Coordinates of C-alpha atoms (C1' of nucleotides) in Angstrom, one line a residue:
Chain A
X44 CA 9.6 3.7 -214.7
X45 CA 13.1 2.3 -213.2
X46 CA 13.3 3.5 -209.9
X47 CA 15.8 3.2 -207.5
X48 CA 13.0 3.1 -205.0
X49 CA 13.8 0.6 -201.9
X50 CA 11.2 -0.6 -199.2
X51 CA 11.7 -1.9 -196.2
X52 CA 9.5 -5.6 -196.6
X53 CA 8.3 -6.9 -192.8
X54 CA 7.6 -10.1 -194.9
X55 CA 11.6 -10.0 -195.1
X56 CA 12.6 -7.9 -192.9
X57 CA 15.4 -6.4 -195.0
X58 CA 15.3 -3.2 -197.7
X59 CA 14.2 -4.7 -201.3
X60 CA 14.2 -2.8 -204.5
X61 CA 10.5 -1.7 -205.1
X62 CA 9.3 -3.6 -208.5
X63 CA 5.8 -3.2 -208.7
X64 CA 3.6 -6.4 -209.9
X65 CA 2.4 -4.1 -213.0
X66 CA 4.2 -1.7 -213.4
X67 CA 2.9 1.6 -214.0
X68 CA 0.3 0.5 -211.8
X69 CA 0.6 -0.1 -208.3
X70 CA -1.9 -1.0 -205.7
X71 CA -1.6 0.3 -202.3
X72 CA -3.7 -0.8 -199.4
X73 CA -4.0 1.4 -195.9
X74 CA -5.6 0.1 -192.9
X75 CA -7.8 3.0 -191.9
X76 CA -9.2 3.9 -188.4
X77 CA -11.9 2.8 -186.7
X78 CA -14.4 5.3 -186.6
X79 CA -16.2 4.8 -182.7
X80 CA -14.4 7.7 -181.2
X81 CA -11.5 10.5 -182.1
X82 CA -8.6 9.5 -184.0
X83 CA -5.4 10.9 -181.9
X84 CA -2.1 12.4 -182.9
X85 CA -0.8 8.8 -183.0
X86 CA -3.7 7.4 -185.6
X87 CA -2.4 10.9 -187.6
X88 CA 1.2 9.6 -188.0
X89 CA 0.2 6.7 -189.9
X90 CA -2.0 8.4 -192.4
X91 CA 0.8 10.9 -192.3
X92 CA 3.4 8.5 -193.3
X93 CA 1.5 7.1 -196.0
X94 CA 0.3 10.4 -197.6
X95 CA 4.4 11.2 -197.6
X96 CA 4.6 7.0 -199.2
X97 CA 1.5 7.3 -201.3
X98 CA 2.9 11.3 -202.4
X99 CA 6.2 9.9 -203.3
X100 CA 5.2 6.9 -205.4
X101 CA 2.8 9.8 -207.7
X102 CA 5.7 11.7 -208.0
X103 CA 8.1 9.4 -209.0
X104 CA 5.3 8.8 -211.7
X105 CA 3.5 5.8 -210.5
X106 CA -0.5 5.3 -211.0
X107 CA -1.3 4.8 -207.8
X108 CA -4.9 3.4 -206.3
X109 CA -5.2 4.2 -203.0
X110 CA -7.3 2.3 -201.0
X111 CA -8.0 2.9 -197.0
X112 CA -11.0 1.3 -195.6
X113 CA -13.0 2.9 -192.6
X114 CA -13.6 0.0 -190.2
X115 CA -17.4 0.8 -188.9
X116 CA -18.3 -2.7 -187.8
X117 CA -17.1 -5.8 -186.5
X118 CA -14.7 -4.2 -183.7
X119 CA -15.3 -6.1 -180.5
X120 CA -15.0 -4.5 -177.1
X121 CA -12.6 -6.4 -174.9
X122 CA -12.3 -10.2 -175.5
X123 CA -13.0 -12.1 -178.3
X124 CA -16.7 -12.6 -179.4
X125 CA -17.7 -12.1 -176.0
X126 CA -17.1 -8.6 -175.5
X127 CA -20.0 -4.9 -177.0
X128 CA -19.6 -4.0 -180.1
X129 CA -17.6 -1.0 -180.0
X130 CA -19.8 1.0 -182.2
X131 CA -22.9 -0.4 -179.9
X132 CA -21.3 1.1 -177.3
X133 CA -20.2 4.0 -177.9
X134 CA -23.8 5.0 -179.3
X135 CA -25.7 4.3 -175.9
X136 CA -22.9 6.0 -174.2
X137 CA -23.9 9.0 -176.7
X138 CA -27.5 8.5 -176.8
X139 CA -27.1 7.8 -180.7
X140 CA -27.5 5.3 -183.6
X141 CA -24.6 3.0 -184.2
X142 CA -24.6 4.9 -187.8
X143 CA -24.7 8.2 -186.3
X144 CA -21.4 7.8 -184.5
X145 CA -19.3 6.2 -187.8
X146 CA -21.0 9.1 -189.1
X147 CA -19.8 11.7 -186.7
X148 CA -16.0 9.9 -186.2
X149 CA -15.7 9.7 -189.7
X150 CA -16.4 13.2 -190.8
X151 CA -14.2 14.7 -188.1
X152 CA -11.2 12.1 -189.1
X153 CA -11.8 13.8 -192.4
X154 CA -11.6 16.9 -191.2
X155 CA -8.0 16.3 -189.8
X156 CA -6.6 14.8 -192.0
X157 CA -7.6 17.9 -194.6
X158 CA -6.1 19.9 -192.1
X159 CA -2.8 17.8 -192.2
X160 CA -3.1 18.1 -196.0
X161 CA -3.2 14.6 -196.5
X162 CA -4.1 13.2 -199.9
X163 CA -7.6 11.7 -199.8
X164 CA -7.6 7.7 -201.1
X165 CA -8.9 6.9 -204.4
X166 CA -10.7 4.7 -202.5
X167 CA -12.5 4.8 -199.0
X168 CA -14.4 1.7 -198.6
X169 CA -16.5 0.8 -195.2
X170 CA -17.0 -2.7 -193.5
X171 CA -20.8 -2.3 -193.6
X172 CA -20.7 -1.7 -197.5
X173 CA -19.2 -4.4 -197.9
X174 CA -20.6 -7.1 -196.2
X175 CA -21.8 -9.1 -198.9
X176 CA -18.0 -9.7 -199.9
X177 CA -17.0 -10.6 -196.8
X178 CA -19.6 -13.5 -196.6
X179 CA -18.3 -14.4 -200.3
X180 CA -14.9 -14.6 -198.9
X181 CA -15.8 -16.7 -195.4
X182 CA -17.7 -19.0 -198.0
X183 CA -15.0 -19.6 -200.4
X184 CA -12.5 -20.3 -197.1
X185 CA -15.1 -22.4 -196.2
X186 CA -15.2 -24.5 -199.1
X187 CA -11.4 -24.9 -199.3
X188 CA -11.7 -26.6 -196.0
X189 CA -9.5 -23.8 -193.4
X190 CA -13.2 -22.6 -191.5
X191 CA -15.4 -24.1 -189.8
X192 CA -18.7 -23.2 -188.3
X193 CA -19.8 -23.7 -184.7
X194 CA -23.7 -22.4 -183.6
X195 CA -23.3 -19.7 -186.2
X196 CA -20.4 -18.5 -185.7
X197 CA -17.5 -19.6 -188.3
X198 CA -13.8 -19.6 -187.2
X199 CA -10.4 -19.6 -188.9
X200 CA -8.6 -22.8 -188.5
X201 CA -5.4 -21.9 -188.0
X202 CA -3.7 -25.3 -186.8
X203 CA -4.7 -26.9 -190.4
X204 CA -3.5 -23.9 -192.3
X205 CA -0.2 -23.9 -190.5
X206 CA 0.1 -27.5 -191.9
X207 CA 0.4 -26.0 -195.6
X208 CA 1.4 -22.0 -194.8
X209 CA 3.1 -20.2 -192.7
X210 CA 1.0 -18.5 -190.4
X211 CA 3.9 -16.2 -188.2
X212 CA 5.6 -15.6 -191.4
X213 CA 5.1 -11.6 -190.5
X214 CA 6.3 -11.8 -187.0
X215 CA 8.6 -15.0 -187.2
X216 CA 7.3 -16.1 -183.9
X217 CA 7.1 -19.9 -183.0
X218 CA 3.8 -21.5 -182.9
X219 CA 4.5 -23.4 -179.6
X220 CA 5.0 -20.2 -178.0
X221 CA 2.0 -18.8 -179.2
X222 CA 0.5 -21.7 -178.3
X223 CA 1.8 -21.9 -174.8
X224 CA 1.3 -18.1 -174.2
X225 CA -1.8 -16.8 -175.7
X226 CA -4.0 -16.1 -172.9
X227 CA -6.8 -17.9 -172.9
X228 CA -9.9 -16.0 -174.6
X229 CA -13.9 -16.2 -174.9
X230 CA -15.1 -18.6 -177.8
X231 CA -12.5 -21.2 -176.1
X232 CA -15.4 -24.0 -175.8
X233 CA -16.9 -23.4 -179.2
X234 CA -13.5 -23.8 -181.1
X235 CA -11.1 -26.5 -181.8
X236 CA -8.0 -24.5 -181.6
X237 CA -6.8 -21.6 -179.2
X238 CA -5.3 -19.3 -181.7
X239 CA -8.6 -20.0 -184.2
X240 CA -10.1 -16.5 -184.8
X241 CA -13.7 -15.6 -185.5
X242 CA -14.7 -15.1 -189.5
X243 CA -18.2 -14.6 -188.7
X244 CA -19.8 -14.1 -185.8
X245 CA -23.5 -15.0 -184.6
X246 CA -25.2 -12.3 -182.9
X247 CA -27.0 -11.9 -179.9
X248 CA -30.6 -10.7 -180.1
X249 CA -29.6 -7.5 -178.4
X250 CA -26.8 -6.8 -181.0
X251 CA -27.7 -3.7 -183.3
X252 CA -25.4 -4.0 -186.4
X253 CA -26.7 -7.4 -187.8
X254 CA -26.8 -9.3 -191.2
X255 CA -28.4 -12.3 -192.3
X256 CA -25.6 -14.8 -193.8
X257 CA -25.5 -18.5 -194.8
X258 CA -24.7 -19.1 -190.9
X259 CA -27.8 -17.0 -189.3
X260 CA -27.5 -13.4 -188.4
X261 CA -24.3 -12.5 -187.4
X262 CA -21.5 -9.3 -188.4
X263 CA -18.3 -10.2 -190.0
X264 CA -15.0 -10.7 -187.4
X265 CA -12.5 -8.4 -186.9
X266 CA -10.2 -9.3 -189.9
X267 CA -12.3 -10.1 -192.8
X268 CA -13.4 -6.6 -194.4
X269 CA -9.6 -5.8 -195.0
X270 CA -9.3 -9.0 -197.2
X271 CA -12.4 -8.6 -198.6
X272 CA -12.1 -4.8 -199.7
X273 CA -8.2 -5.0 -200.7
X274 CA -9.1 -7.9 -203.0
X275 CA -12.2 -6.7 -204.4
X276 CA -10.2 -3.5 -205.4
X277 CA -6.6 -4.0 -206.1
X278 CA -7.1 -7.8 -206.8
X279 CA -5.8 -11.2 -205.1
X280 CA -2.4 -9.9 -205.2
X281 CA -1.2 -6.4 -205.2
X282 CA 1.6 -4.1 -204.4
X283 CA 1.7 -2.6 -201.0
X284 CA 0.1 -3.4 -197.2
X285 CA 0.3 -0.8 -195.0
X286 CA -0.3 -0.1 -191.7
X287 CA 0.7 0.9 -188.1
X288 CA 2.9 -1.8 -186.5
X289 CA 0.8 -2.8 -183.9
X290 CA -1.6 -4.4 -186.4
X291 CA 1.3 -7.0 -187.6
X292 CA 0.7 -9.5 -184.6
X293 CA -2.6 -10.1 -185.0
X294 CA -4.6 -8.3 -187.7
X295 CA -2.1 -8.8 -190.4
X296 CA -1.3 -12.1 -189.7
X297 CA -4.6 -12.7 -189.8
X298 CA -5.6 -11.1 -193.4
X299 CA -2.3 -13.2 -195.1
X300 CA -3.8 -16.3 -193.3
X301 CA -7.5 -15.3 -194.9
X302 CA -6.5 -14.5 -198.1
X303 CA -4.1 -17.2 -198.6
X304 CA -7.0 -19.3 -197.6
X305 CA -9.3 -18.1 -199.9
X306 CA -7.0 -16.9 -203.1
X307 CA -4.1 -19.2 -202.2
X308 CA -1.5 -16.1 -203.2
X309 CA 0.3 -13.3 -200.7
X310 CA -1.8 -10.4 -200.6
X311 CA 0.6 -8.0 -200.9
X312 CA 4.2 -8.2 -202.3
X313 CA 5.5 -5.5 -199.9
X314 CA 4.2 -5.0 -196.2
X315 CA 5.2 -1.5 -194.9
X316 CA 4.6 -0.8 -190.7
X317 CA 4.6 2.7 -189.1
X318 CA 6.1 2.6 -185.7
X319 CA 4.3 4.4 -183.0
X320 CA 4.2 7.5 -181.7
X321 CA 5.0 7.8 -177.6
X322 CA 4.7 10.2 -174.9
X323 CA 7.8 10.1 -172.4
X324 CA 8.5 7.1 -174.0
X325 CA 5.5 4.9 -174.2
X326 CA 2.6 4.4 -176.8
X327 CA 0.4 7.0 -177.5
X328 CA -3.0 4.7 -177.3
X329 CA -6.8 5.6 -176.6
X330 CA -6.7 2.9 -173.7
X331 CA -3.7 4.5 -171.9
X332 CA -5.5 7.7 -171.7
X333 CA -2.2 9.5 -173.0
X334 CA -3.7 10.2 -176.2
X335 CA -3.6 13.7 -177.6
X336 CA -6.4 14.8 -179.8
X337 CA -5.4 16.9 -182.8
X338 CA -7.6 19.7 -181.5
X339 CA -6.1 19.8 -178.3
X340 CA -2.8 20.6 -180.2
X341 CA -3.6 22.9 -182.2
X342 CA -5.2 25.1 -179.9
X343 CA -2.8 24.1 -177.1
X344 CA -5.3 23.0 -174.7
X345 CA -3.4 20.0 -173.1
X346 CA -1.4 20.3 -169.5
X347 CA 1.8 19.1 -171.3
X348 CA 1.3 21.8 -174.3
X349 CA 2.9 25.7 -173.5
X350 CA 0.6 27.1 -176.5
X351 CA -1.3 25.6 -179.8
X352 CA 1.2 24.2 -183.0
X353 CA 0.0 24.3 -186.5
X354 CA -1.0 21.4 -188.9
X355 CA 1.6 22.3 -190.7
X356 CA 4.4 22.2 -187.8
X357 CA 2.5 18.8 -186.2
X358 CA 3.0 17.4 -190.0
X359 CA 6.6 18.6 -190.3
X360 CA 7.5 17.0 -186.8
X361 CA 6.4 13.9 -188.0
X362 CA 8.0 14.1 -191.1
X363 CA 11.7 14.9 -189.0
X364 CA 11.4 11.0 -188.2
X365 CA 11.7 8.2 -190.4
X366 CA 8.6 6.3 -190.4
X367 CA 10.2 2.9 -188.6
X368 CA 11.2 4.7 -185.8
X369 CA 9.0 5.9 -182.3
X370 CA 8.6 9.4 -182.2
X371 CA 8.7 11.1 -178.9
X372 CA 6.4 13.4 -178.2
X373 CA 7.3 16.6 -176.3
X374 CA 6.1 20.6 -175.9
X375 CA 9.9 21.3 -176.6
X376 CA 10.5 19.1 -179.4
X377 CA 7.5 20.5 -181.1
X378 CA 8.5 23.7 -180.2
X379 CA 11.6 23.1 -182.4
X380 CA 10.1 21.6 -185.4
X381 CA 7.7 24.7 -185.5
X382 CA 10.5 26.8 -186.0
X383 CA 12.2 24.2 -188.4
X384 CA 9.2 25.0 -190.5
X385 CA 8.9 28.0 -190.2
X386 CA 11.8 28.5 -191.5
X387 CA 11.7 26.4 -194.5
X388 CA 8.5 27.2 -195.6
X389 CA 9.6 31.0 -195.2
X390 CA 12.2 30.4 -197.2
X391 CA 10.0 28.8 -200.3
X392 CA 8.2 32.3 -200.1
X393 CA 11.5 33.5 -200.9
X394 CA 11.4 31.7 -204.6
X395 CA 9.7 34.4 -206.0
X396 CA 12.1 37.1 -204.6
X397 CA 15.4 36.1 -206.1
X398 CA 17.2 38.4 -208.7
X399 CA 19.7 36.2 -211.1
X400 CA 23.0 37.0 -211.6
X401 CA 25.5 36.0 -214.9
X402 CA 27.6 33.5 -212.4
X403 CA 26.3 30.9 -210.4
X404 CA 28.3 29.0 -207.7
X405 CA 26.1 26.1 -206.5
X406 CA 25.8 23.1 -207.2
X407 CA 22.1 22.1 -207.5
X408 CA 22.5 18.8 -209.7
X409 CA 24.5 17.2 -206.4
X410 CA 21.3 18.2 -204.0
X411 CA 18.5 17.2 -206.2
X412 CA 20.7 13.3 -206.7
X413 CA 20.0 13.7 -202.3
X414 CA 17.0 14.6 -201.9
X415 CA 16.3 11.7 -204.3
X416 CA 18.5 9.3 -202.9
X417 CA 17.0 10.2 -199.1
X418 CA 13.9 9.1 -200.4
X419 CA 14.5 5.9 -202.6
X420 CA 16.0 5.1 -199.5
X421 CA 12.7 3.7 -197.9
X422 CA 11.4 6.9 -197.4
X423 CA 13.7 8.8 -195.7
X424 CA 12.0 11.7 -194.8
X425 CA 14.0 13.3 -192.3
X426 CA 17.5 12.9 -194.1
X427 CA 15.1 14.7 -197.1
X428 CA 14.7 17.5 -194.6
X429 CA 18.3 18.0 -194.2
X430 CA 18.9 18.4 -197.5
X431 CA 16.8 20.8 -198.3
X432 CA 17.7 22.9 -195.5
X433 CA 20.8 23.4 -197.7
X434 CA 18.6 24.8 -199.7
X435 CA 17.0 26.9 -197.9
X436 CA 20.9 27.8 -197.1
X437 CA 21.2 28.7 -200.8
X438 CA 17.9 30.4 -201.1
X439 CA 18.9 33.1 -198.1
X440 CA 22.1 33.5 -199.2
X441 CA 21.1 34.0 -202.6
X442 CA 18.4 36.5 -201.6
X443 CA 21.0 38.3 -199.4
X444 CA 23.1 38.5 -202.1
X445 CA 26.0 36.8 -200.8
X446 CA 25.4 33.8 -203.3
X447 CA 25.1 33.8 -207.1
X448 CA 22.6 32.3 -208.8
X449 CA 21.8 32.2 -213.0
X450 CA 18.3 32.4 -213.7
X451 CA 18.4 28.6 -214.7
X452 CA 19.3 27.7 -211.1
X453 CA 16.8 29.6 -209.7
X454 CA 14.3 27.8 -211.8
X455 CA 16.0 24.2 -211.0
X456 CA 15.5 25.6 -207.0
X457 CA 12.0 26.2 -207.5
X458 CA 11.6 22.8 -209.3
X459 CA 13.3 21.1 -206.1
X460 CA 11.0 22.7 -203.4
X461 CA 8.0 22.3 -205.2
X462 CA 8.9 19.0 -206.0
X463 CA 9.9 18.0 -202.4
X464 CA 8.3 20.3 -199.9
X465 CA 5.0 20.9 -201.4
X466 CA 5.0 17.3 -203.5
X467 CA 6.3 15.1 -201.6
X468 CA 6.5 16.7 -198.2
X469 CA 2.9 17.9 -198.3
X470 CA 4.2 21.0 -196.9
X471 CA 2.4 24.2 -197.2
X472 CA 2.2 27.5 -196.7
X473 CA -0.3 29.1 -193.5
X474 CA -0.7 32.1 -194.9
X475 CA -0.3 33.7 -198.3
X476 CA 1.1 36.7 -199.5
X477 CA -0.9 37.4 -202.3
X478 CA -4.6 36.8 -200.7
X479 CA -6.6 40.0 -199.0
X480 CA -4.7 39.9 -195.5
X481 CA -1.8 39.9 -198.1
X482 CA -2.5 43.0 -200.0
X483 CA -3.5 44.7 -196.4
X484 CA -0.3 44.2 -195.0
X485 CA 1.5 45.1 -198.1
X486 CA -0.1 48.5 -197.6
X487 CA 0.9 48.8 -193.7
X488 CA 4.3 48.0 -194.7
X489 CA 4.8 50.8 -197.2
X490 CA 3.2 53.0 -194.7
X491 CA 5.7 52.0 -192.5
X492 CA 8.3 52.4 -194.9
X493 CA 7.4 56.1 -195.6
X494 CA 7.4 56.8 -191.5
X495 CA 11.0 55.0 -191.9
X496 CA 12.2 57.2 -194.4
X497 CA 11.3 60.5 -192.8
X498 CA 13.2 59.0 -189.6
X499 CA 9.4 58.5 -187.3
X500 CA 10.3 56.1 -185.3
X501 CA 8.0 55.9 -183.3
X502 CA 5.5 55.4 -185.4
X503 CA 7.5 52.8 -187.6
X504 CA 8.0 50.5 -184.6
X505 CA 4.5 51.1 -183.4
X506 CA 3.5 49.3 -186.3
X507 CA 5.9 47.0 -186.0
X508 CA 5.4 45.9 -182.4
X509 CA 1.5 46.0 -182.8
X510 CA 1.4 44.0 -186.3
X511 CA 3.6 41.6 -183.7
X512 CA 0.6 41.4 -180.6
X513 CA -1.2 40.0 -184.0
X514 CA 0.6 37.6 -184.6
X515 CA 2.8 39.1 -187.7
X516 CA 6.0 39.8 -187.6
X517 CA 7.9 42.1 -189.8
X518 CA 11.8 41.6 -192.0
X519 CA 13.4 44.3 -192.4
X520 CA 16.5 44.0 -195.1
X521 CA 18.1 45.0 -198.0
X522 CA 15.4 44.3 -200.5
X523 CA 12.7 45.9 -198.6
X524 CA 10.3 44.5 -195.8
X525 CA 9.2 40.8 -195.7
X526 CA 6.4 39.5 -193.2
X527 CA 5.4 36.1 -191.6
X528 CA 2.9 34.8 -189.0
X529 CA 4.4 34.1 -185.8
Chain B
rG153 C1' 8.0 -16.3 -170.6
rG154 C1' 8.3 -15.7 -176.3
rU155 C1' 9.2 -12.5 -180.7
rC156 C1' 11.2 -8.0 -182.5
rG157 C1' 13.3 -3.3 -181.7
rG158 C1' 15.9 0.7 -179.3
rG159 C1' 19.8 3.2 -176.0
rU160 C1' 23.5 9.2 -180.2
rG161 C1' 25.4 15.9 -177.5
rG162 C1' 20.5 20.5 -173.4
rC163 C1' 15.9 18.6 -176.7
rC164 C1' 14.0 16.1 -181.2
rG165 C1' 16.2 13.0 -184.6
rA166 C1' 19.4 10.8 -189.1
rG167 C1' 23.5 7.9 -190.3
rU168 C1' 27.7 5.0 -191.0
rG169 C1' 33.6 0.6 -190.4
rG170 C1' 37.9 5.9 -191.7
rC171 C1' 34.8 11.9 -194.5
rU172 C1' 30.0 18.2 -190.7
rA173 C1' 23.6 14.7 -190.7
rG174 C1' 19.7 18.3 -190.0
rG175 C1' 16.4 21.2 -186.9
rC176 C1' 15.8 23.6 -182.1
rA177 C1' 18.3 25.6 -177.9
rG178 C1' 23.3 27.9 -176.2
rA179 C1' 27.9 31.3 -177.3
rG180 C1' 30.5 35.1 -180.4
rG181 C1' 30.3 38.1 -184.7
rU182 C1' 28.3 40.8 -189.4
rC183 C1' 24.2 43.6 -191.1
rU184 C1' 20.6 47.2 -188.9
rG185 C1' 17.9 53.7 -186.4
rC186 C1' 16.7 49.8 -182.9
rA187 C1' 14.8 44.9 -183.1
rA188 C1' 13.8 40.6 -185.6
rA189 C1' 15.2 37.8 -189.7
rA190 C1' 19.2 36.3 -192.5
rC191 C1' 24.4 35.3 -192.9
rC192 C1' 29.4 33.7 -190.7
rU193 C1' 31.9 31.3 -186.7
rU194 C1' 31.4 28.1 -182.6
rU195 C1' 30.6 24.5 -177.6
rU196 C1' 28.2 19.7 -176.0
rA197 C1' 27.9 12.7 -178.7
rC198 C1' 27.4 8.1 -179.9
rA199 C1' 24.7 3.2 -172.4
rG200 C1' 28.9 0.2 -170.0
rC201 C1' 32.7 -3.6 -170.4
rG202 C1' 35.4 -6.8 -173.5
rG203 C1' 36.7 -8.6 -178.6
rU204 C1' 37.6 -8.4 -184.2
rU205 C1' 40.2 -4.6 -187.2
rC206 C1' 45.5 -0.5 -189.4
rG207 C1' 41.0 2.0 -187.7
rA208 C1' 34.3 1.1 -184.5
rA209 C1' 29.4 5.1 -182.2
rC210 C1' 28.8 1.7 -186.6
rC211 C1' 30.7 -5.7 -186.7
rC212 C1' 30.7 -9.7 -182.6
rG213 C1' 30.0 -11.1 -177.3
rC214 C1' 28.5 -10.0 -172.4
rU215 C1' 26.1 -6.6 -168.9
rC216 C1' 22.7 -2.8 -167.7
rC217 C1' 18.4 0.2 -169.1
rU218 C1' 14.2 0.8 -172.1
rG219 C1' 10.1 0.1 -175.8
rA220 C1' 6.5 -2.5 -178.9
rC221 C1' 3.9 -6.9 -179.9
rC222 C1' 2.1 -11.7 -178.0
rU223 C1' -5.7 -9.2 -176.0
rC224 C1' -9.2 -4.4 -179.6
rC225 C1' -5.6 -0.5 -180.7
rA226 C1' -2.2 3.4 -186.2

RNA sequence: GGUCGGGUGGCCGAGUGGCUAGGCAGAGGUCUGCAAAACCUUUUACAGCGGUUCGAACCCGCUCCUGACCUCCA
């Protein structure tokens, strides 16, 4: 289990050798979306990038729990503790119960991210099954004296914990600065410093999503159900924290600050951030209104989309960037990555179609050691990509015949892209050769064939150019007829 | 204002003190009934100005531009 696996750490912002607390085990912990309205392509990258995280780690041999919560309480509109419920909200806007909508948001997050062929979680836990560990947890800060309640409402005391932690440890910012800058925000007269942040909060009459608690009926703050649900399931301390990189700031802060609070230990030995996904530069975000929906792509009904783009090409674009960098989003730059795909994943469907010869002249011991070292090298998905597009190299040459391969290499290629493309990648095929539409076209082909052989034309690329208005697209070469969806 | 990033060829996007990233697009060729695919060859590059160095796109400084976070947000 000695892996040269390497992680980028925000806690130190430098690459450290992955050495798991207990080792074969290793905990992971995802923060998951919040479930009042569609995720967008943006929200997708994340779960993306940890499905590509979470995939390598299994195949590297790891025993992984997953865990990515669904946030369906607690998420206040606007300012703090003076602002709707978000869930609230969103159900009088939709004439529905509060449940109703996590309900509906959650099933259709589901549904895209089976489409993107991401790897469920072992473990999904919600904020409002879980509420009675989240009091536990604002109790026991309580008790160790770094909370405080006001009216009902309880709030993190940040200036005392600063005294024995350090509270910007993810972000390295100085607390005068944040002191000086942070605008000034609702809850100001109830608490005794500006950067305290709500653990509990007391609800108004009118509030839907209530609890009783020690502290009156209230709904946990915005920060607590991560803590709470990370350490119930992976313990105190675990391996991995996970994220997109706008939650550092603020939400992650504020779970080291709680659980260091409560447990006294770091709740995670590695914290990994996603970097956003933009549109002509700038952030992707449901309050910017430049969000695209994952429907709206794959159909293609979005003014800045020519035509729809598969799960499969939408995953593969994301995958071309490592996950620390933006991505920019563009109709051309998916067009390309389609294509890319394409013509990878066409080439996998080649596997199967290779004849061995006595010889072999490649070296696939040299590209397995890269496709390795891309990825122990914090993930690096896209220099992964490049190497196995030598690969696909090899696989057309060798199909073409130009390239010799011994049955045992053929074998050690179909190890590699299984490993990589389908494993680790989560790359699949769209369509399959071997299912009904399969066998169909199969039959058009060799009908095609025959016309072929008695010279018909006509009729041969009358087939050909209609099976192409379909959406299938024909190969002709030296081994026969090959076939692909456009 | 503070913190942290980034500026790479037509587009997306890696990387690094000296060795082709890769994909897409463009050009030429091979193959082919034609086409497509595949294969071969190939053009376009590291924001600007200084400095360190035998050598810098990569290190340092300055300038310009730009992004994220600092308020819920993946």
């Amino acid at each position: 289990m000695d892996s040269n696996l390497y992680i980028y750490n925000t806690l130190s912002r430098t690459k450290e050798k992955f050495e798991p607390l207990h080792p074969p085990l290793v905990g992971l912990y995802v923060c998951g979306p919040t479930v009042y309205s569609d995720v967008h392509l943006g929200n997708c990258r994340t779960f993306v990038m940890f499905d590509l995280i979470y995939r390598y780690l299994l195949h590297l041999g790891y025993k992984v729990r997953y865990v990515r919560n669904i946030t369906d309480a607690g998420h206040l509109e606007g300012d703090m503790d003076e602002g709707d419920d978000k869930f609230a909200k969103k159900a009088r806007l939709e004439q529905l119960e509060p449940m109703e909508i996590v309900q509906k948001y959650t099933l259709g997050f589901h549904d895209v991210m089976r489409l993107f062929n991401a790897l469920p979680p072992g473990i999904e836990p919600t904020a409002t099954g879980h509420i009675i560990e989240q009091i536990e947890m604002v109790k026991q800060i309580l008790n160790n004296g770094y909370a405080y309640e006001v009216n009902g409402t309880v709030y993190f005391d940040v200036e005392k914990y600063c005294k024995e932690f350090n509270y910007t440890i993810l972000t390295n910012r100085q607390l005068d600065d944040l002191l000086e800058n942070t605008r000034e925000l609702g809850g100001q007269n109830e608490k005794r410093g500006r950067l305290d942040f709500a653990l509990w909060i007391k609800a108004k009459p009118e509030h839907i999503m209530q609890w009783p608690s020690p502290w009156g009926t209230g709904f946990p703050g915005w920060h607590i159900e991560c803590s709470a649900m990370s350490s119930k399931y992976l313990g105190n301390s675990f391996d991995i924290h996970g994220g997109g990189m706008d939650l550092a700031a603020t939400h992650h802060t504020n779970e080291i600050a709680q659980s260091q609070a409560c447990n006294h230990v770091q709740p995670a030995k590695y914290w990994m951030h996603t970097n956003m996904l933009t549109v002509n530069g700038t952030r992707m975000s449901k309050t910017k209104g430049n969000g695209f929906l994952p429907h709206e792509l794959f159909t293609g009904s979005h003014e800045l989309l020519s035509r729809g783009y598969s799960p499969m090409s939408v995953r593969f674009f994301m995958l071309q960037a490592h996950y620390r960098s933006t991505l920019d989003f563009s109709n051309e730059a998916l067009e390309a990555s389609d294509k890319g795909f394409k013509r990878l994943i066409n080439a996998y469907g080649l596997l199967e179609k290779l004849n061995p010869s006595q010889k072999s002249d490649i070296d696939l011991k040299s590209l397995t050691e890269r496709c390795y070292a891309a990825m122990n090298d914090d993930f690096n998905s896209p220099v992964l990509i490049a190497e196995l597009f030598e690969a696909v190299h090899i696989i057309n040459s060798v199909y073409d015949r130009k390239t010799a391969a011994t049955a045992a290499d053929i074998e050690a290629l179909k190890k590699l892209m299984d490993d990589f493309v389908i494993g680790v990648l989560g790359l699949k095929e769209e369509s399959n050769q071997s299912d009904d539409m399969g066998k169909l076209l199969d039959f058009i082909i060799n009908l095609r064939s025959e016309a072929k052989v008695n010279k018909d034309y006509a009729t041969s690329d009358k087939i050909r150019i209609g099976l192409n208005s379909i959406g299938i697209q024909l190969k002709d070469n030296k081994e026969g007829t090959t076939w692909n969806k456009i």
